Amino acid sequence: MPILAPPETTAEELLALAVARPFQAPYLPQVIDWICRSAEAECEHAGPGLRAGVAKEVVRRLDAYAASTGPGRSELASRLADARHAQAVVRAEHYRALAVGHAGPARGQRPPLTGADLRRLAVTAGKAHVLHGEQDTVVILGGPVGSMVFHPISAHETQQLTQSLREGTSTARQLAGDVQRMLARHVRMAGGNEPADSGVAVGAHGPEVSVSWHAPAGLPESGQRPSPWEEGGVRSLCEALLIHYGYKPAAAQDGALTISTIEIV
């Protein structure tokens, strides 16, 4: 079973989440700083009991300001609501991420994410884009790669996933070497003779191997859609070679070919 975080999340974290990213109103950081300083100064002279609750006092004053007629109150209120929603929705210690609804094939396994990191992501996305699903799953809607689903996992599952990713990275490095040697017999490879040479590049990224075209800046073929790779047929040739040698390449969003070590038997 996933390990759940304490039900009472701290005021310190709420403050950290609320100010983790810039505000549109340029004066809000100064307002928040003034509120924090005044609360700290008053609590310091009020004895150890109140000093221990300075963060709660700061939050109370921020709430009061957000409910006032002060400038920037709406943005502050929205940010505090985002932070509270993140704390309420993200309750486990560790999560496993899965991308859904994006164009192109899904990437390989992702490293486990701590609850604290996921709460920061949730605040960045905003309350309206963060949903609480069944069995404490968290869904963050939208984004450049589609929506993300985060499943709570146990400490043991976290260790297993981390170990699997380490092993997958090692396997990917070995696979990248095999693919590099195979393709070098048929196509021009990047950096074969000179570091500035353009050509096919093979790299290991986590549990995946990528095959793409590398063209140093300044060459006529450099850019987002280099002619030799797409229009010149090099990608199609690489894809055919990979399939011929038993691999299962997939097309990534950036035009590269990827091979997942998870699919290698």
Tab-separated table of C-alpha atoms in Angstrom:
chain	number	residue	atom	x	y	z
A	1	MET	CA	0.000	0.000	0.000
A	2	PRO	CA	1.239	3.533	-0.712
A	3	ILE	CA	2.578	5.438	2.273
A	4	LEU	CA	0.404	8.473	2.867
A	5	ALA	CA	1.794	11.767	4.012
A	6	PRO	CA	0.570	13.165	7.359
A	7	PRO	CA	-2.987	14.519	7.052
A	8	GLU	CA	-1.928	17.863	8.574
A	9	THR	CA	0.382	19.415	6.025
A	10	THR	CA	2.548	22.226	7.303
A	11	ALA	CA	2.012	25.936	6.987
A	12	GLU	CA	5.689	26.201	6.061
A	13	GLU	CA	5.096	24.103	2.944
A	14	LEU	CA	1.993	26.111	2.066
A	15	LEU	CA	4.082	29.273	2.111
A	16	ALA	CA	6.840	27.659	0.057
A	17	LEU	CA	4.328	26.448	-2.535
A	18	ALA	CA	2.637	29.828	-2.744
A	19	VAL	CA	5.843	31.719	-3.562
A	20	ALA	CA	7.590	28.987	-5.586
A	21	ARG	CA	6.962	30.715	-8.913
A	22	PRO	CA	6.811	34.396	-9.909
A	23	PHE	CA	3.680	36.481	-9.584
A	24	GLN	CA	2.319	38.525	-12.455
A	25	ALA	CA	1.880	41.509	-10.137
A	26	PRO	CA	5.456	42.749	-9.566
A	27	TYR	CA	4.688	44.219	-6.145
A	28	LEU	CA	3.270	41.037	-4.567
A	29	PRO	CA	6.684	39.668	-3.482
A	30	GLN	CA	7.296	42.913	-1.549
A	31	VAL	CA	3.846	42.688	0.054
A	32	ILE	CA	4.433	39.091	1.087
A	33	ASP	CA	7.912	39.927	2.392
A	34	TRP	CA	6.487	42.757	4.499
A	35	ILE	CA	3.773	40.470	5.905
A	36	CYS	CA	6.353	37.796	6.749
A	37	ARG	CA	8.732	40.259	8.402
A	38	SER	CA	6.032	41.919	10.485
A	39	ALA	CA	4.661	38.566	11.663
A	40	GLU	CA	8.132	37.301	12.554
A	41	ALA	CA	8.960	40.484	14.463
A	42	GLU	CA	5.761	40.339	16.525
A	43	CYS	CA	6.043	36.611	17.215
A	44	GLU	CA	9.652	36.939	18.326
A	45	HIS	CA	8.587	39.117	21.262
A	46	ALA	CA	5.608	36.957	22.169
A	47	GLY	CA	7.366	33.961	23.693
A	48	PRO	CA	8.361	30.515	22.394
A	49	GLY	CA	4.777	29.324	22.008
A	50	LEU	CA	3.840	31.914	19.388
A	51	ARG	CA	7.308	31.824	17.789
A	52	ALA	CA	6.690	28.167	16.925
A	53	GLY	CA	3.535	29.156	15.063
A	54	VAL	CA	4.964	32.025	13.034
A	55	ALA	CA	4.259	30.263	9.729
A	56	LYS	CA	0.589	29.820	10.664
A	57	GLU	CA	0.421	33.479	11.589
A	58	VAL	CA	1.931	34.464	8.242
A	59	VAL	CA	-0.632	32.321	6.433
A	60	ARG	CA	-3.431	33.909	8.479
A	61	ARG	CA	-2.243	37.373	7.472
A	62	LEU	CA	-1.863	36.408	3.826
A	63	ASP	CA	-5.430	35.113	3.864
A	64	ALA	CA	-6.577	38.389	5.398
A	65	TYR	CA	-4.766	40.372	2.707
A	66	ALA	CA	-6.216	38.155	-0.046
A	67	ALA	CA	-9.692	38.934	1.307
A	68	SER	CA	-9.021	42.676	1.504
A	69	THR	CA	-9.112	45.360	-1.153
A	70	GLY	CA	-5.309	45.526	-1.459
A	71	PRO	CA	-3.615	45.419	-4.866
A	72	GLY	CA	-2.820	41.940	-6.100
A	73	ARG	CA	-5.315	40.345	-3.697
A	74	SER	CA	-6.979	38.221	-6.409
A	75	GLU	CA	-3.711	36.712	-7.628
A	76	LEU	CA	-2.586	35.985	-4.068
A	77	ALA	CA	-5.925	34.371	-3.249
A	78	SER	CA	-5.691	32.241	-6.380
A	79	ARG	CA	-2.143	31.144	-5.549
A	80	LEU	CA	-3.066	30.215	-1.987
A	81	ALA	CA	-6.028	28.237	-3.318
A	82	ASP	CA	-3.720	26.415	-5.755
A	83	ALA	CA	-1.315	25.557	-2.930
A	84	ARG	CA	-4.064	24.314	-0.611
A	85	HIS	CA	-5.578	22.249	-3.408
A	86	ALA	CA	-2.175	20.676	-4.119
A	87	GLN	CA	-1.756	19.788	-0.449
A	88	ALA	CA	-5.235	18.299	-0.288
A	89	VAL	CA	-4.908	16.241	-3.489
A	90	VAL	CA	-1.300	15.021	-3.283
A	91	ARG	CA	-1.245	12.899	-0.137
A	92	ALA	CA	1.181	10.042	-0.829
A	93	GLU	CA	4.950	10.115	-0.368
A	94	HIS	CA	5.839	8.771	-3.828
A	95	TYR	CA	4.169	8.590	-7.237
A	96	ARG	CA	4.692	6.943	-10.584
A	97	ALA	CA	3.933	9.069	-13.663
A	98	LEU	CA	2.218	8.072	-16.891
A	99	ALA	CA	1.664	10.412	-19.839
A	100	VAL	CA	-1.617	10.073	-21.690
A	101	GLY	CA	-3.326	11.793	-24.583
A	102	HIS	CA	-0.245	13.183	-26.314
A	103	ALA	CA	0.666	12.940	-29.939
A	104	GLY	CA	3.221	10.242	-30.690
A	105	PRO	CA	4.310	7.234	-28.659
A	106	ALA	CA	4.708	7.467	-24.906
A	107	ARG	CA	8.219	7.744	-23.557
A	108	GLY	CA	9.737	5.032	-21.402
A	109	GLN	CA	9.486	4.673	-17.673
A	110	ARG	CA	9.840	7.849	-15.678
A	111	PRO	CA	11.630	8.061	-12.338
A	112	PRO	CA	9.392	8.080	-9.257
A	113	LEU	CA	8.282	11.474	-8.067
A	114	THR	CA	8.070	12.555	-4.444
A	115	GLY	CA	4.840	13.971	-3.109
A	116	ALA	CA	6.582	17.287	-2.417
A	117	ASP	CA	7.723	17.579	-6.039
A	118	LEU	CA	4.261	16.665	-7.312
A	119	ARG	CA	2.673	19.347	-5.129
A	120	ARG	CA	4.977	21.905	-6.734
A	121	LEU	CA	3.938	20.684	-10.177
A	122	ALA	CA	0.285	20.899	-9.145
A	123	VAL	CA	0.651	24.513	-8.037
A	124	THR	CA	2.352	25.370	-11.327
A	125	ALA	CA	-0.504	23.757	-13.275
A	126	GLY	CA	-3.163	25.514	-11.207
A	127	LYS	CA	-6.160	24.231	-9.284
A	128	ALA	CA	-8.403	24.024	-12.350
A	129	HIS	CA	-6.009	21.584	-14.055
A	130	VAL	CA	-5.378	19.224	-11.124
A	131	LEU	CA	-7.852	16.449	-10.385
A	132	HIS	CA	-8.041	13.846	-7.640
A	133	GLY	CA	-8.845	10.405	-9.027
A	134	GLU	CA	-9.643	6.996	-7.634
A	135	GLN	CA	-7.202	5.385	-5.206
A	136	ASP	CA	-5.513	8.749	-4.618
A	137	THR	CA	-4.279	9.125	-8.194
A	138	VAL	CA	-3.544	12.673	-9.307
A	139	VAL	CA	-4.294	13.917	-12.824
A	140	ILE	CA	-2.700	17.072	-14.227
A	141	LEU	CA	-4.543	18.120	-17.357
A	142	GLY	CA	-3.059	19.640	-20.475
A	143	GLY	CA	0.523	20.585	-21.125
A	144	PRO	CA	2.806	20.199	-24.174
A	145	VAL	CA	2.898	16.383	-23.909
A	146	GLY	CA	-0.719	15.891	-22.885
A	147	SER	CA	-2.188	15.028	-19.519
A	148	MET	CA	-0.226	13.240	-16.811
A	149	VAL	CA	-1.546	10.637	-14.385
A	150	PHE	CA	0.359	10.051	-11.156
A	151	HIS	CA	-0.242	6.798	-9.286
A	152	PRO	CA	0.735	6.556	-5.601
A	153	ILE	CA	3.272	3.808	-4.947
A	154	SER	CA	4.746	2.221	-1.849
A	155	ALA	CA	8.323	2.608	-0.641
A	156	HIS	CA	9.076	-0.887	-1.938
A	157	GLU	CA	7.606	-0.082	-5.357
A	158	THR	CA	9.653	3.127	-5.419
A	159	GLN	CA	12.851	1.161	-4.799
A	160	GLN	CA	11.930	-1.374	-7.478
A	161	LEU	CA	11.183	1.326	-10.048
A	162	THR	CA	14.416	3.168	-9.273
A	163	GLN	CA	16.421	-0.036	-9.630
A	164	SER	CA	14.637	-0.906	-12.867
A	165	LEU	CA	15.496	2.504	-14.294
A	166	ARG	CA	19.147	2.075	-13.319
A	167	GLU	CA	19.270	-1.295	-15.031
A	168	GLY	CA	17.413	0.115	-18.041
A	169	THR	CA	19.945	2.943	-18.332
A	170	SER	CA	22.821	0.460	-18.343
A	171	THR	CA	21.052	-1.687	-20.918
A	172	ALA	CA	20.326	1.396	-23.035
A	173	ARG	CA	24.031	2.317	-23.104
A	174	GLN	CA	24.935	-1.160	-24.337
A	175	LEU	CA	22.129	-1.079	-26.899
A	176	ALA	CA	23.226	2.350	-28.111
A	177	GLY	CA	26.683	0.953	-28.788
A	178	ASP	CA	25.233	-1.962	-30.761
A	179	VAL	CA	22.979	0.334	-32.806
A	180	GLN	CA	25.842	2.761	-33.416
A	181	ARG	CA	28.078	0.024	-34.814
A	182	MET	CA	25.285	-1.414	-36.955
A	183	LEU	CA	24.245	1.914	-38.492
A	184	ALA	CA	27.860	2.970	-39.081
A	185	ARG	CA	28.124	0.255	-41.725
A	186	HIS	CA	25.340	1.862	-43.761
A	187	VAL	CA	25.021	5.601	-43.050
A	188	ARG	CA	27.213	8.557	-42.208
A	189	MET	CA	27.542	8.970	-38.451
A	190	ALA	CA	27.959	12.287	-36.645
A	191	GLY	CA	31.510	13.064	-35.544
A	192	GLY	CA	32.987	10.160	-37.450
A	193	ASN	CA	36.114	12.024	-38.545
A	194	GLU	CA	35.732	15.530	-37.176
A	195	PRO	CA	33.730	16.776	-34.130
A	196	ALA	CA	31.891	19.190	-36.428
A	197	ASP	CA	30.780	16.453	-38.842
A	198	SER	CA	27.051	16.127	-39.381
A	199	GLY	CA	25.384	12.746	-39.531
A	200	VAL	CA	23.319	10.214	-37.617
A	201	ALA	CA	23.688	10.410	-33.839
A	202	VAL	CA	22.849	7.607	-31.413
A	203	GLY	CA	22.344	8.306	-27.708
A	204	ALA	CA	21.050	6.638	-24.561
A	205	HIS	CA	18.452	8.557	-22.549
A	206	GLY	CA	17.258	6.676	-19.489
A	207	PRO	CA	15.811	3.353	-20.648
A	208	GLU	CA	15.616	4.508	-24.273
A	209	VAL	CA	17.963	4.803	-27.231
A	210	SER	CA	17.446	7.634	-29.686
A	211	VAL	CA	18.567	7.802	-33.311
A	212	SER	CA	18.519	11.308	-34.785
A	213	TRP	CA	20.353	13.638	-37.122
A	214	HIS	CA	23.079	15.908	-35.780
A	215	ALA	CA	24.107	18.983	-37.742
A	216	PRO	CA	26.303	21.609	-36.043
A	217	ALA	CA	24.957	25.143	-36.098
A	218	GLY	CA	26.013	27.065	-39.148
A	219	LEU	CA	25.834	24.185	-41.597
A	220	PRO	CA	23.229	24.534	-44.375
A	221	GLU	CA	21.513	21.330	-43.224
A	222	SER	CA	21.156	22.385	-39.586
A	223	GLY	CA	17.744	23.303	-38.198
A	224	GLN	CA	14.574	21.675	-36.978
A	225	ARG	CA	13.991	19.744	-40.218
A	226	PRO	CA	17.355	18.926	-41.811
A	227	SER	CA	16.965	17.711	-45.403
A	228	PRO	CA	19.264	14.655	-45.202
A	229	TRP	CA	17.299	13.243	-42.269
A	230	GLU	CA	13.734	13.725	-43.415
A	231	GLU	CA	13.679	14.811	-47.031
A	232	GLY	CA	16.840	12.917	-47.983
A	233	GLY	CA	15.500	9.629	-46.675
A	234	VAL	CA	18.110	8.987	-43.980
A	235	ARG	CA	15.484	8.513	-41.282
A	236	SER	CA	13.550	6.044	-43.436
A	237	LEU	CA	16.756	4.126	-44.121
A	238	CYS	CA	17.652	4.014	-40.415
A	239	GLU	CA	14.145	2.871	-39.539
A	240	ALA	CA	14.298	0.089	-42.148
A	241	LEU	CA	17.709	-1.029	-40.881
A	242	LEU	CA	16.547	-1.109	-37.267
A	243	ILE	CA	13.486	-3.169	-38.165
A	244	HIS	CA	15.634	-5.512	-40.279
A	245	TYR	CA	17.893	-6.177	-37.297
A	246	GLY	CA	14.978	-6.938	-35.001
A	247	TYR	CA	14.414	-3.617	-33.245
A	248	LYS	CA	11.082	-1.812	-32.865
A	249	PRO	CA	11.731	1.881	-33.539
A	250	ALA	CA	9.068	4.466	-32.806
A	251	ALA	CA	8.858	8.034	-34.078
A	252	ALA	CA	9.296	10.679	-31.403
A	253	GLN	CA	7.688	14.123	-31.524
A	254	ASP	CA	11.005	15.763	-32.428
A	255	GLY	CA	11.443	13.510	-35.469
A	256	ALA	CA	13.967	11.151	-33.879
A	257	LEU	CA	13.622	7.381	-33.761
A	258	THR	CA	13.491	5.760	-30.329
A	259	ILE	CA	13.980	2.206	-29.102
A	260	SER	CA	12.810	1.249	-25.618
A	261	THR	CA	14.906	-1.276	-23.720
A	262	ILE	CA	11.656	-2.465	-22.110
A	263	GLU	CA	10.682	-3.986	-25.450
A	264	ILE	CA	14.021	-5.755	-25.899
A	265	VAL	CA	13.683	-9.435	-24.978
